[in-house]
GROMACS .gro file of C-alpha atoms in nm:
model
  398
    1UNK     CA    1   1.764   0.524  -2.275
    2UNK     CA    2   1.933   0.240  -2.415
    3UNK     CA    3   2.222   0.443  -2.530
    4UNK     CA    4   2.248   0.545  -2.105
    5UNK     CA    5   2.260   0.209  -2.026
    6UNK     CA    6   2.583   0.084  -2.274
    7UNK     CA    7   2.768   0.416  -2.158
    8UNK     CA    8   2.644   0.276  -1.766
    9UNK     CA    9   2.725  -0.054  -1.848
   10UNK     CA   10   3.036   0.017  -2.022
   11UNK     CA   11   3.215   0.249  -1.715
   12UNK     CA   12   3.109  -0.034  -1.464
   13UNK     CA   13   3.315  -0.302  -1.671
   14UNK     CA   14   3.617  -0.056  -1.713
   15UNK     CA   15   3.574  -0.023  -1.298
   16UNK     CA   16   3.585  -0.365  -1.255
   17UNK     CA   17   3.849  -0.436  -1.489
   18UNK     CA   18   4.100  -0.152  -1.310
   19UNK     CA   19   3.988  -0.354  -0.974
   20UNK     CA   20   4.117  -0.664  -1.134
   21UNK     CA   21   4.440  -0.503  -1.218
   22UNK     CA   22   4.510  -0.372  -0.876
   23UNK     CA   23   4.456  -0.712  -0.717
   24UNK     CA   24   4.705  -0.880  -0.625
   25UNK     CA   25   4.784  -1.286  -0.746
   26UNK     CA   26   4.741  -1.446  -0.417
   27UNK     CA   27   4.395  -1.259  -0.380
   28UNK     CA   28   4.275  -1.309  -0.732
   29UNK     CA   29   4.039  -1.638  -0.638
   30UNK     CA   30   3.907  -1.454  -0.343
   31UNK     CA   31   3.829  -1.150  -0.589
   32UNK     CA   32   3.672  -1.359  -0.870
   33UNK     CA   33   3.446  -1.541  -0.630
   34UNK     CA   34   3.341  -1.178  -0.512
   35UNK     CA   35   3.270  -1.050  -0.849
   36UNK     CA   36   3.025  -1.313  -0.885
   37UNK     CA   37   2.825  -1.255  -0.655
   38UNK     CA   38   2.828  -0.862  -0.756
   39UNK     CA   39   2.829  -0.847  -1.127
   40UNK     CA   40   2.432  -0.972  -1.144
   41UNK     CA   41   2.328  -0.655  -0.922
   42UNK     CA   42   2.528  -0.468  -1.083
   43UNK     CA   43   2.455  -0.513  -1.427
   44UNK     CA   44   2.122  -0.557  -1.376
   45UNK     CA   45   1.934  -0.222  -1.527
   46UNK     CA   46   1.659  -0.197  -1.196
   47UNK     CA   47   1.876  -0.343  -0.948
   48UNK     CA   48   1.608  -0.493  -0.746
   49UNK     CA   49   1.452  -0.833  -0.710
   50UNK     CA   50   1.234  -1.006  -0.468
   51UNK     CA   51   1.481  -1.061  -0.216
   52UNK     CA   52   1.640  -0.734  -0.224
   53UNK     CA   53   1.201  -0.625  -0.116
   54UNK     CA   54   1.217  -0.920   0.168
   55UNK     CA   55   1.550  -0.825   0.283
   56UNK     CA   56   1.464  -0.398   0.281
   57UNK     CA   57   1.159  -0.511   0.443
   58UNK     CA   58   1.368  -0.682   0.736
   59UNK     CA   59   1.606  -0.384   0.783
   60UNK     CA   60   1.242  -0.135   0.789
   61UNK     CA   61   1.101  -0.351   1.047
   62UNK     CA   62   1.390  -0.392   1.234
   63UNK     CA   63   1.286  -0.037   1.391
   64UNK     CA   64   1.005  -0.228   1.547
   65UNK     CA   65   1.058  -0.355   1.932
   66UNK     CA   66   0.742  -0.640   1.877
   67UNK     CA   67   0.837  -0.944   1.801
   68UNK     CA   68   0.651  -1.048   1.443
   69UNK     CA   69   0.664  -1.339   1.178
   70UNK     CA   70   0.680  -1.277   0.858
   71UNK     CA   71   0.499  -1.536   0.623
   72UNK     CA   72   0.393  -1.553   0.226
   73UNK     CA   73   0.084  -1.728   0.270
   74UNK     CA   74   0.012  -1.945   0.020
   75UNK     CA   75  -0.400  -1.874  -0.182
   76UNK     CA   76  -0.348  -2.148  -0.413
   77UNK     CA   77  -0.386  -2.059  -0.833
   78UNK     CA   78  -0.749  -1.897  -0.767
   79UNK     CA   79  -1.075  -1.964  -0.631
   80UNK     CA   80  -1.210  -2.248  -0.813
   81UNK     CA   81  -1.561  -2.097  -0.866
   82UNK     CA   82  -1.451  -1.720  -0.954
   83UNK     CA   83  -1.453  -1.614  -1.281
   84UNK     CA   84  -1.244  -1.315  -1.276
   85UNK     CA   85  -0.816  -1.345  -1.391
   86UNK     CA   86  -0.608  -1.224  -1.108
   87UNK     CA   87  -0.485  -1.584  -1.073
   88UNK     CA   88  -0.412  -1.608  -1.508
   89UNK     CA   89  -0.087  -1.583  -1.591
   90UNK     CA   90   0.145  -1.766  -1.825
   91UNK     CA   91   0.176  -2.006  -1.520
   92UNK     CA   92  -0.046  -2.171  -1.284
   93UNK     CA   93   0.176  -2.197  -1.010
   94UNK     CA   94   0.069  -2.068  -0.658
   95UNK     CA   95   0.047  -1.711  -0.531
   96UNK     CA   96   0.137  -1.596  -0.247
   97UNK     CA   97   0.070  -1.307   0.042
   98UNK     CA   98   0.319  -1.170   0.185
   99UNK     CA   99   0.221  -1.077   0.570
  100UNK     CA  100   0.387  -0.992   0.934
  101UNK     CA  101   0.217  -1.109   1.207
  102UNK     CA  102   0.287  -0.950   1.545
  103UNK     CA  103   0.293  -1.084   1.916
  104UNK     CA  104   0.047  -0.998   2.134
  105UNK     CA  105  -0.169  -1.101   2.400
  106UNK     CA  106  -0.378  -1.433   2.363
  107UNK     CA  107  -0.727  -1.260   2.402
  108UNK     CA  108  -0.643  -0.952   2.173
  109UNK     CA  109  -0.895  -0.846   1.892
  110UNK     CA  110  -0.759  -0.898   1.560
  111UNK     CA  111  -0.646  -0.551   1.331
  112UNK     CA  112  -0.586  -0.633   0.970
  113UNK     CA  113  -0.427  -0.361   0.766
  114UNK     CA  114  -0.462  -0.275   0.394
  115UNK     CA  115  -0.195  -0.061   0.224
  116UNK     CA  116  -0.275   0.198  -0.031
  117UNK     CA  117  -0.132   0.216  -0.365
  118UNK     CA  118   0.190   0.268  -0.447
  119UNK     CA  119   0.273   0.166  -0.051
  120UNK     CA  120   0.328  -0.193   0.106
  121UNK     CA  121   0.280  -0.289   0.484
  122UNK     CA  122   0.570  -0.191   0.546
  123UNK     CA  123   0.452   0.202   0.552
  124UNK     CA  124   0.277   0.122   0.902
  125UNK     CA  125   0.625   0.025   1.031
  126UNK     CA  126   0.595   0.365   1.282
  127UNK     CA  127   0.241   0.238   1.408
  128UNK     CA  128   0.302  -0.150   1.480
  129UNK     CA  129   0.419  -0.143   1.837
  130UNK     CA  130   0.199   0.066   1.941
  131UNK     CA  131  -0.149  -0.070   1.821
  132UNK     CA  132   0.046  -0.412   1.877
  133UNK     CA  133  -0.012  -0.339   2.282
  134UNK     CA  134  -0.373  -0.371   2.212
  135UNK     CA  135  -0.405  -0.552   1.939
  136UNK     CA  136  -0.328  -0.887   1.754
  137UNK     CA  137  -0.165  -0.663   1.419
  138UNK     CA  138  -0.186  -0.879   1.077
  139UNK     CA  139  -0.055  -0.645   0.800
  140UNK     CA  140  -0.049  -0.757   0.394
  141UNK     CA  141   0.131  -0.660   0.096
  142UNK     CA  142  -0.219  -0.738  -0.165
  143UNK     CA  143  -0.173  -0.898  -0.418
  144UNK     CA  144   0.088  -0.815  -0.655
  145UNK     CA  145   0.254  -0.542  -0.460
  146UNK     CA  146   0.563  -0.547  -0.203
  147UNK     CA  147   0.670  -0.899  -0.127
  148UNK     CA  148   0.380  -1.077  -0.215
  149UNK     CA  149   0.318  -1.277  -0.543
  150UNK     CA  150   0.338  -1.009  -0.892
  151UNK     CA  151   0.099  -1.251  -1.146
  152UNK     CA  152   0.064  -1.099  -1.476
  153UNK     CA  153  -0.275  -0.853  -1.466
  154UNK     CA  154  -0.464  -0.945  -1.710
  155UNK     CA  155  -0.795  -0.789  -1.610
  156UNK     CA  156  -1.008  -0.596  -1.863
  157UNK     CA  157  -1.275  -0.414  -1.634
  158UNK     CA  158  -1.310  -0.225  -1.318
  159UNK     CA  159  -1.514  -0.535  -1.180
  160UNK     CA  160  -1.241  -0.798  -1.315
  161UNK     CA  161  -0.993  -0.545  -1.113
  162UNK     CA  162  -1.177  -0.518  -0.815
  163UNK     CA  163  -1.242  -0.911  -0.773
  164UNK     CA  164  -0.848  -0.915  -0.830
  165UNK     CA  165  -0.798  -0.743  -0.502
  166UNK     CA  166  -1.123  -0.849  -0.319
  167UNK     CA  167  -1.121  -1.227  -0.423
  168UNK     CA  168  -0.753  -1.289  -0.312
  169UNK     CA  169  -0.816  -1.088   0.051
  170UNK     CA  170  -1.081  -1.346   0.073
  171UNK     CA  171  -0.849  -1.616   0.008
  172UNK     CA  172  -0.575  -1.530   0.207
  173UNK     CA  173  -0.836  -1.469   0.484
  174UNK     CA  174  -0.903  -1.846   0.474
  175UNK     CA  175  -0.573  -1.933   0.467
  176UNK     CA  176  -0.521  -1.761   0.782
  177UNK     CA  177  -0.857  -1.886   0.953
  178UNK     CA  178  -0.960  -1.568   1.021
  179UNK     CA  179  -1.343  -1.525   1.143
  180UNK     CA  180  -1.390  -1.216   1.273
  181UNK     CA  181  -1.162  -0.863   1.229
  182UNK     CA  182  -1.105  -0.542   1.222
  183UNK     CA  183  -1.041  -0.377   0.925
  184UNK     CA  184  -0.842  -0.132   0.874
  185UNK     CA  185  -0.775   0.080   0.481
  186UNK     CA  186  -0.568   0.321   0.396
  187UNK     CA  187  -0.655   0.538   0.074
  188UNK     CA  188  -0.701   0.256  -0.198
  189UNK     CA  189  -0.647   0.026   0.059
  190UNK     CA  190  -0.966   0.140   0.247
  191UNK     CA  191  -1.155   0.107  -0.144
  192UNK     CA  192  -1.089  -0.276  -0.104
  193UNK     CA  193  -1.162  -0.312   0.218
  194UNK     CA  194  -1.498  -0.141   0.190
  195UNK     CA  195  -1.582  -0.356  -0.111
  196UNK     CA  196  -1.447  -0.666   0.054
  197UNK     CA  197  -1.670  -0.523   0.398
  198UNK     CA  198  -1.969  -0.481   0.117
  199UNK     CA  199  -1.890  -0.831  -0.019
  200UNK     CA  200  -1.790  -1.019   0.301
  201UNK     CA  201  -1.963  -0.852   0.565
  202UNK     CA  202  -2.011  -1.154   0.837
  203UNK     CA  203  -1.603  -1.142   0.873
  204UNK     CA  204  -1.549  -0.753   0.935
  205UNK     CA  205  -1.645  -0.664   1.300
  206UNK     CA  206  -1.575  -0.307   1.244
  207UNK     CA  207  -1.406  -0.067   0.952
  208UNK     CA  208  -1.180   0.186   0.996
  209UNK     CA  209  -1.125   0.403   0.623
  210UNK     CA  210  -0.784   0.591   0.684
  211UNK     CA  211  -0.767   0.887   0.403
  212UNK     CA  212  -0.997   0.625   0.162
  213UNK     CA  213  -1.036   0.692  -0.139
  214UNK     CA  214  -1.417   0.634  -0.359
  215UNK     CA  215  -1.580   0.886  -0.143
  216UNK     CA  216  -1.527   1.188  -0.332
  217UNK     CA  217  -1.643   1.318  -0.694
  218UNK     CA  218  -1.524   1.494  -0.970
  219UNK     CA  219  -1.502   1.886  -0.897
  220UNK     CA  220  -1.590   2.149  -1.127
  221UNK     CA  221  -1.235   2.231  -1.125
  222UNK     CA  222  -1.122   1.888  -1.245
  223UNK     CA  223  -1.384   1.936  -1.540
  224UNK     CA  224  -1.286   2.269  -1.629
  225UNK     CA  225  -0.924   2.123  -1.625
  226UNK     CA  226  -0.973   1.861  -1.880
  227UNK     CA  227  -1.132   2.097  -2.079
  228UNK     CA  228  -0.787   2.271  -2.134
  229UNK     CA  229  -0.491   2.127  -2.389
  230UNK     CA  230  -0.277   2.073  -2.073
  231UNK     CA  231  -0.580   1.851  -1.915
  232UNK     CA  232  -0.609   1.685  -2.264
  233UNK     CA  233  -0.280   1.578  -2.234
  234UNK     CA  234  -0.267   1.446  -1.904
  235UNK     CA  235  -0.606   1.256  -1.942
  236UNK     CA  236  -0.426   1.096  -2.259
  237UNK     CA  237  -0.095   0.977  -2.060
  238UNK     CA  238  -0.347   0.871  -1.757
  239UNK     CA  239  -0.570   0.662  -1.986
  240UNK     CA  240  -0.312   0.490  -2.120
  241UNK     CA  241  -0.225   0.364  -1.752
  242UNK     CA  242   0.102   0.506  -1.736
  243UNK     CA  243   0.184   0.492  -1.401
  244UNK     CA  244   0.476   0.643  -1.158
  245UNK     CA  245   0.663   0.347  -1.099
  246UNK     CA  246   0.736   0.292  -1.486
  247UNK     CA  247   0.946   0.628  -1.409
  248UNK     CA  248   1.154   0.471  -1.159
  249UNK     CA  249   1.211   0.143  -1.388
  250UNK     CA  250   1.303   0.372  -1.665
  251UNK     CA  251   1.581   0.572  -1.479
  252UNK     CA  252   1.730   0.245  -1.382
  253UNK     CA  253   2.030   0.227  -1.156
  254UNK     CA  254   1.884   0.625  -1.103
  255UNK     CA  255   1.597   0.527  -0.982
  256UNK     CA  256   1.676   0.493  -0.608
  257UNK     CA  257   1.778   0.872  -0.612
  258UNK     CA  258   1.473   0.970  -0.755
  259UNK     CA  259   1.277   0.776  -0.462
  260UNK     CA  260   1.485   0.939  -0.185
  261UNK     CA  261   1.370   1.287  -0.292
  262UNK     CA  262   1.038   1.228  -0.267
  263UNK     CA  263   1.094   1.039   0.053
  264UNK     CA  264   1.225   1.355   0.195
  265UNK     CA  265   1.028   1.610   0.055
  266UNK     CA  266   0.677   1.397   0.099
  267UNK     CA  267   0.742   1.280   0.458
  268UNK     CA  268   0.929   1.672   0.537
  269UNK     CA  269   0.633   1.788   0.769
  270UNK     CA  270   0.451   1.665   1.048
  271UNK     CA  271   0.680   1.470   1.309
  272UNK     CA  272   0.974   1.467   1.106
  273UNK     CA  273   1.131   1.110   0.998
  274UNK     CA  274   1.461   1.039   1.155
  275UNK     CA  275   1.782   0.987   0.931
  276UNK     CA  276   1.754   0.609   1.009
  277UNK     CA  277   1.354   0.611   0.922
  278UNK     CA  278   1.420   0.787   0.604
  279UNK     CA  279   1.741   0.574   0.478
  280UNK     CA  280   1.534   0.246   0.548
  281UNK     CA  281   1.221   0.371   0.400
  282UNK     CA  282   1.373   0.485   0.094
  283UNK     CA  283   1.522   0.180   0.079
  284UNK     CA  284   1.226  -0.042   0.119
  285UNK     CA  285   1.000   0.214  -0.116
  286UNK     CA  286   1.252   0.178  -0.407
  287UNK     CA  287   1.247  -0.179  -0.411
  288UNK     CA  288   0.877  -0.264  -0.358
  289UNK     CA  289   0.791   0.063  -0.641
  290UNK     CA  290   1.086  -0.110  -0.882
  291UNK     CA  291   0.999  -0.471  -0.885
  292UNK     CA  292   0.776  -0.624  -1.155
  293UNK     CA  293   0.491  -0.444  -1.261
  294UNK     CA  294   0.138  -0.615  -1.128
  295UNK     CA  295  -0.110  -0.461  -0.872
  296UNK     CA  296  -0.050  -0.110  -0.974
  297UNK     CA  297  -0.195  -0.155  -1.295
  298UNK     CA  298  -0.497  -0.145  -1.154
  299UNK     CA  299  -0.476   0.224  -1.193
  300UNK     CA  300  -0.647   0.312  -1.489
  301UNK     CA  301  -0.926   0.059  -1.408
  302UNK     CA  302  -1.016   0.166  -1.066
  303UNK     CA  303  -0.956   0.538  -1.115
  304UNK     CA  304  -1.035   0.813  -1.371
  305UNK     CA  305  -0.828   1.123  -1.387
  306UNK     CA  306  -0.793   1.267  -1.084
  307UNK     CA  307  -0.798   0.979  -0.826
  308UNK     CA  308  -1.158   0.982  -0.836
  309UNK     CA  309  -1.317   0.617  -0.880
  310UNK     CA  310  -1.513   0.500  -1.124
  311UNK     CA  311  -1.756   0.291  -0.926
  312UNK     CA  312  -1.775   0.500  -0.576
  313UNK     CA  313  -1.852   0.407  -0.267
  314UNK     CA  314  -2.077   0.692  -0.229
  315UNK     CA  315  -2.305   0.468  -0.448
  316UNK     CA  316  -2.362   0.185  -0.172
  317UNK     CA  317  -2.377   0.379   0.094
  318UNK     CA  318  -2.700   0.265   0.171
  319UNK     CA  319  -2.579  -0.120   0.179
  320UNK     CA  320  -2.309  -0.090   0.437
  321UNK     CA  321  -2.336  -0.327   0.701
  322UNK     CA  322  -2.059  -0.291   0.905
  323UNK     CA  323  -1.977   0.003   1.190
  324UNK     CA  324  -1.770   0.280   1.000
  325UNK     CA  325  -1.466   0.476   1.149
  326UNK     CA  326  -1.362   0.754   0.882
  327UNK     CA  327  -0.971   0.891   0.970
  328UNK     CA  328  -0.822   1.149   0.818
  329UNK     CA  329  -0.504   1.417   0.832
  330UNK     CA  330  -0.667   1.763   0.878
  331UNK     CA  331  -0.422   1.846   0.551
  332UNK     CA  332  -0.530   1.512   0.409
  333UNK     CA  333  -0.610   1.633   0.011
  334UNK     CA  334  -0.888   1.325   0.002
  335UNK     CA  335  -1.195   1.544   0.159
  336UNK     CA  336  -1.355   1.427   0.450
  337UNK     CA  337  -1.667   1.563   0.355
  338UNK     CA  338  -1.729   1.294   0.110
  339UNK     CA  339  -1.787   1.068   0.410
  340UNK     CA  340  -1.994   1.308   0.571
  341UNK     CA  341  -2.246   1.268   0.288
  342UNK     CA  342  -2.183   0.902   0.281
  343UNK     CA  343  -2.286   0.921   0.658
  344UNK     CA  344  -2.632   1.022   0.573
  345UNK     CA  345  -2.723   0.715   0.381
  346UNK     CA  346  -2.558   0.493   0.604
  347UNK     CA  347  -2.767   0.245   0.853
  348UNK     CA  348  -2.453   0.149   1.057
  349UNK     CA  349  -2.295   0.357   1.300
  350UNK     CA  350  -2.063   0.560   1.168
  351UNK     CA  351  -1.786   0.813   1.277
  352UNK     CA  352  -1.561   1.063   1.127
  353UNK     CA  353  -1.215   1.174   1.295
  354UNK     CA  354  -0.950   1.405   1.168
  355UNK     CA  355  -0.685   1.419   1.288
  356UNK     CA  356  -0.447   1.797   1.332
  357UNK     CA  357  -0.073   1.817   1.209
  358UNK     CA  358  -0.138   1.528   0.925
  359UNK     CA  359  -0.188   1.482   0.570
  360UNK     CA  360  -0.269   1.179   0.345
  361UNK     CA  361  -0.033   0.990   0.508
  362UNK     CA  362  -0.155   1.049   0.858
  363UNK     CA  363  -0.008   0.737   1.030
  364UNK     CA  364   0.354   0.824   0.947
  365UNK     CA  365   0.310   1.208   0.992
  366UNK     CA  366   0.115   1.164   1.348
  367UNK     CA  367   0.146   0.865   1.441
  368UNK     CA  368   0.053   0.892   1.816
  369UNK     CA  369  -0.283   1.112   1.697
  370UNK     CA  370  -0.335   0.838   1.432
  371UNK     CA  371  -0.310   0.576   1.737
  372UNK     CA  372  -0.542   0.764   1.979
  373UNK     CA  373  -0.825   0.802   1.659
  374UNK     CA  374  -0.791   0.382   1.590
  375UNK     CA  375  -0.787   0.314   1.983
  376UNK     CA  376  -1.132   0.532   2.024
  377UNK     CA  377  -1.278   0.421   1.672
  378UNK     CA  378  -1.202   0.021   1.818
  379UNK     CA  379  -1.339   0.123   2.186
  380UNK     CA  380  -1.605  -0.165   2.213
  381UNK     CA  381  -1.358  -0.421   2.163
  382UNK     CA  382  -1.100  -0.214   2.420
  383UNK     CA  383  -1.314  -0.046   2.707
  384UNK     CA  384  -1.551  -0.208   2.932
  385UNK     CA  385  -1.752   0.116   2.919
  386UNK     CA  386  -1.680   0.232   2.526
  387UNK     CA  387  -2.038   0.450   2.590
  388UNK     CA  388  -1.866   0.660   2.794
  389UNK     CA  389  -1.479   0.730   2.585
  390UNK     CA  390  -1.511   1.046   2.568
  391UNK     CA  391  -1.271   1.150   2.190
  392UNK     CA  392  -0.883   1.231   2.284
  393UNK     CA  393  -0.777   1.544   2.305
  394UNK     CA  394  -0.650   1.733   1.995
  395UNK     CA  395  -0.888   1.478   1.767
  396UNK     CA  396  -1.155   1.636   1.569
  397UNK     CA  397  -1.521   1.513   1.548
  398UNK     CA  398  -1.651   1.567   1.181
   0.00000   0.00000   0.00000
C-alpha cells in the first residue's frame, strides 16, 4: 500500500510540476496561491476532512425544498455522574452533535431520527419534506459518525458501548430541551433508540423501529456456517472488528470509486435514484464512511457475526413502555417476524407494517410508502379520529 501511495504521490508532483512549466510569468503568483490551497487535498492519502462531510452534507440537502438549520450542538466532555468512556479521549474538550432542524408549523409534534450504521442523517434526505409537512423533523449524526464529534472509542464492553450511544442521545436531548418525541430508528439506529426508549421512557411519546436490528437470532444456518473453514475465517476477521470503512481508508484517493459502486448497485431497485441523487449521495457517503474512525467501532461490541446482537431486544420485551411501530421493506433481509414474537411479550401497543417494493433501506427505496407507514404509525398525534385510520393502501399489516 505504501509503495501505491509514493508511485500516487510521485505522478501528482510530476503533474503539478508540468502545470508550473506551462504557466506563464505574469500568472505565476496567481498559480502559486492556487496550488496552495490544492496541494493539502491532494496529497492527502483519504482526501476527506470534516469540512469536506459539512460541505457534502450541504450540497445532499440542497435537494430539500424545507428550509432547515444545521447546528453541532454542543453535550459538554460527558455526563458528570456516568461512568462509562464515550467522552475519554486524549482530550477533554467538548463534543459535539451534529443535527438539521427543519421548519415547520408552531404546533407540530416533534420526529427525531436515528441513523443506522454505516449511514448519517443525511440518508433521510428523500423523506424530510415530506414528513416535514406534518412534523417538526430533528435528524442527528450520533455520536462519532457524519459531522458530529469522532472522540477516540475507548469502550471495552457491550454495556460501555451502548451507554456511548444512549448517554450522549440523552445529552444532546437536554441540550435541545426536548420533553416529549417521537422516535424514530433505523436498523442500529432503532437498537439505540429502543434502549434509550427502555432507559428514558418519560421522553419518547411513541417509537417507530424502521428495519431495527436486536430482534432477530442466530439461525441454524449461521451456526452451521461457522462451523465451516470459510465461517472460521470470517468470524476471525469479524472479531477482530475489522470493519468496511477501513476498506475505503485503505484504497485512499480510490476510495470514492469504490463508494459509487455500491451506491449504484445498492440503491439500483425500488424507485430508482436520479443521476443528481446518486452523485450527491456518493459524495456525502464517501466522506462521512472516510473520516476518522469512532462510532463504527462499535461493531464488534454490539454485534456478533452475522448482525445479530449480543444483548437483544427480544430479551426486554416485556419492559417496553412506550407504543411500538415496527417498519419494514417487504425485501428488508432483517425479518419482521422477530417483532412479531417481540409483540407477544409486549404490554404497549404495538404495530407491525411492511412495506411492498422496499428493502433494508426502505425510506430511500419507497419513500412515499415509507411516508404513508410513519403518517399512520404517528396517527394520534395527526388525526382527530386516529381510531378510525383505516392502513393505506399497498401497506401490509404483520
Amino acid at each position: 500500500m505504501n509503495a501505491i501511495r509514493s508511485r500516487w504521490l510521485a505522478t501528482m508532483a510530476e503533474n503539478i510540476g508540468k502545470t508550473n512549466l506551462q504557466t506563464s510569468a505574469s500568472s505565476a503568483t496567481t498559480t502559486s496561491s492556487s496550488l496552495r490551497r490544492f496541494l493539502p487535498s491532494v496529497l492527502r492519502w483519504i482526501p476527506t476532512s470534516t469540512d469536506h462531510i459539512i460541505n457534502a452534507e450541504k450540497r445532499l440537502l440542497s435537494l430539500v425544498k424545507t428550509p432547515y438549520v444545521q447546528e453541532q450542538v454542543n453535550i459538554g466532555s460527558g455526563p458528570p455522574d456516568s461512568r462509562v468512556r464515550w467522552f475519554r479521549s486524549a482530550s477533554n474538550e467538548p463534543r459535539f452533535i451534529n443535527t438539521v432542524t427543519f421548519q415547520s408549523k408552531d404546533d407540530a409534534p416533534t420526529l427525531v431520527m436515528v441513523h443506522g450504521y454505516a449511514a448519517s442523517q443525511g440518508f433521510f434526505f428523500r423523506n424530510f419534506d415530506a414528513l416535514a409537512s406534518r412534523f417538526r423533523v430533528i435528524a442527528i449524526d450520533q455520536l462519532g459518525w457524519g459531522g458530529s464529534s469522532r472522540p477516540d472509542f475507548t469502550c471495552k464492553s457491550t454495556e460501555e458501548t451502548e451507554a456511548w450511544f444512549i448517554d450522549s442521545f440523552e445529552e444532546w436531548r437536554k441540550a435541545k430541551n426536548l420533553s416529549n418525541f417521537i422516535l424514530v430508528g433505523h436498523s442500529f439506529g432503532g437498537y439505540v433508540a429502543s434502549k434509550y426508549a427502555l432507559k428514558h421512557p418519560e421522553h419518547v411519546q411513541h417509537l417507530v423501529l424502521v428495519g431495527s436490528a436486536g430482534f432477530s437470532s442466530e439461525t441454524e444456518r449461521i451456526t452451521k456456517f461457522l462451523s465451516t473453514w470459510k465461517g472460521s475465517i470470517l468470524k476471525q476477521i469479524w472479531d477482530s472488528n475489522f470493519t468496511p470503512m477501513k476498506i475505503i481508508r485503505g484504497l485512499g484517493p480510490w476510495g470514492p470509486d469504490l463508494v459509487r459502486r455500491y451506491t449504484s448497485a445498492r440503491f439500483s431497485t425500488g424507485e430508482m435514484l436520479t443521476e443528481s441523487e446518486s452523485t450527491l449521495l456518493t459524495d456525502y457517503l464517501y466522506h462521512t464512511t472516510a473520516a476518522k474512525p469512532s462510532g463504527e467501532l462499535c461493531l464488534n461490541y454490539i454485534f456478533s457475526f452475522g448482525a445479530f446482537t449480543k444483548l437483544p431486544l427480544l430479551q426486554s420485551a416485556s419492559e417496553w413502555k412506550v407504543p411500538t411501530t415496527f417498519i419494514y421493506g417487504v425485501q428488508d433481509w432483517m425479518n419482521y417476524e422477530g417483532a412479531q414474537e417481540a409483540r407477544k411479550h409486549m404490554k404497549v401497543p404495538c404495530e407491525i407494517i411492511r412495506v411492498p417494493q422496499a428493502g433494508h433501506f426502505v425510506f430511500i427505496e419507497n419513500p412515499s410508502g415509507f411516508h404513508s407507514a410513519v403518517f399512520h404509525a404517528c396517527r394520534r398525534f395527526l388525526s382527530p379520529d386516529p381510531d378510525n385510520e383505516p392502513l393505506p393502501e399497498g401497506l401490509i399489516s404483520a
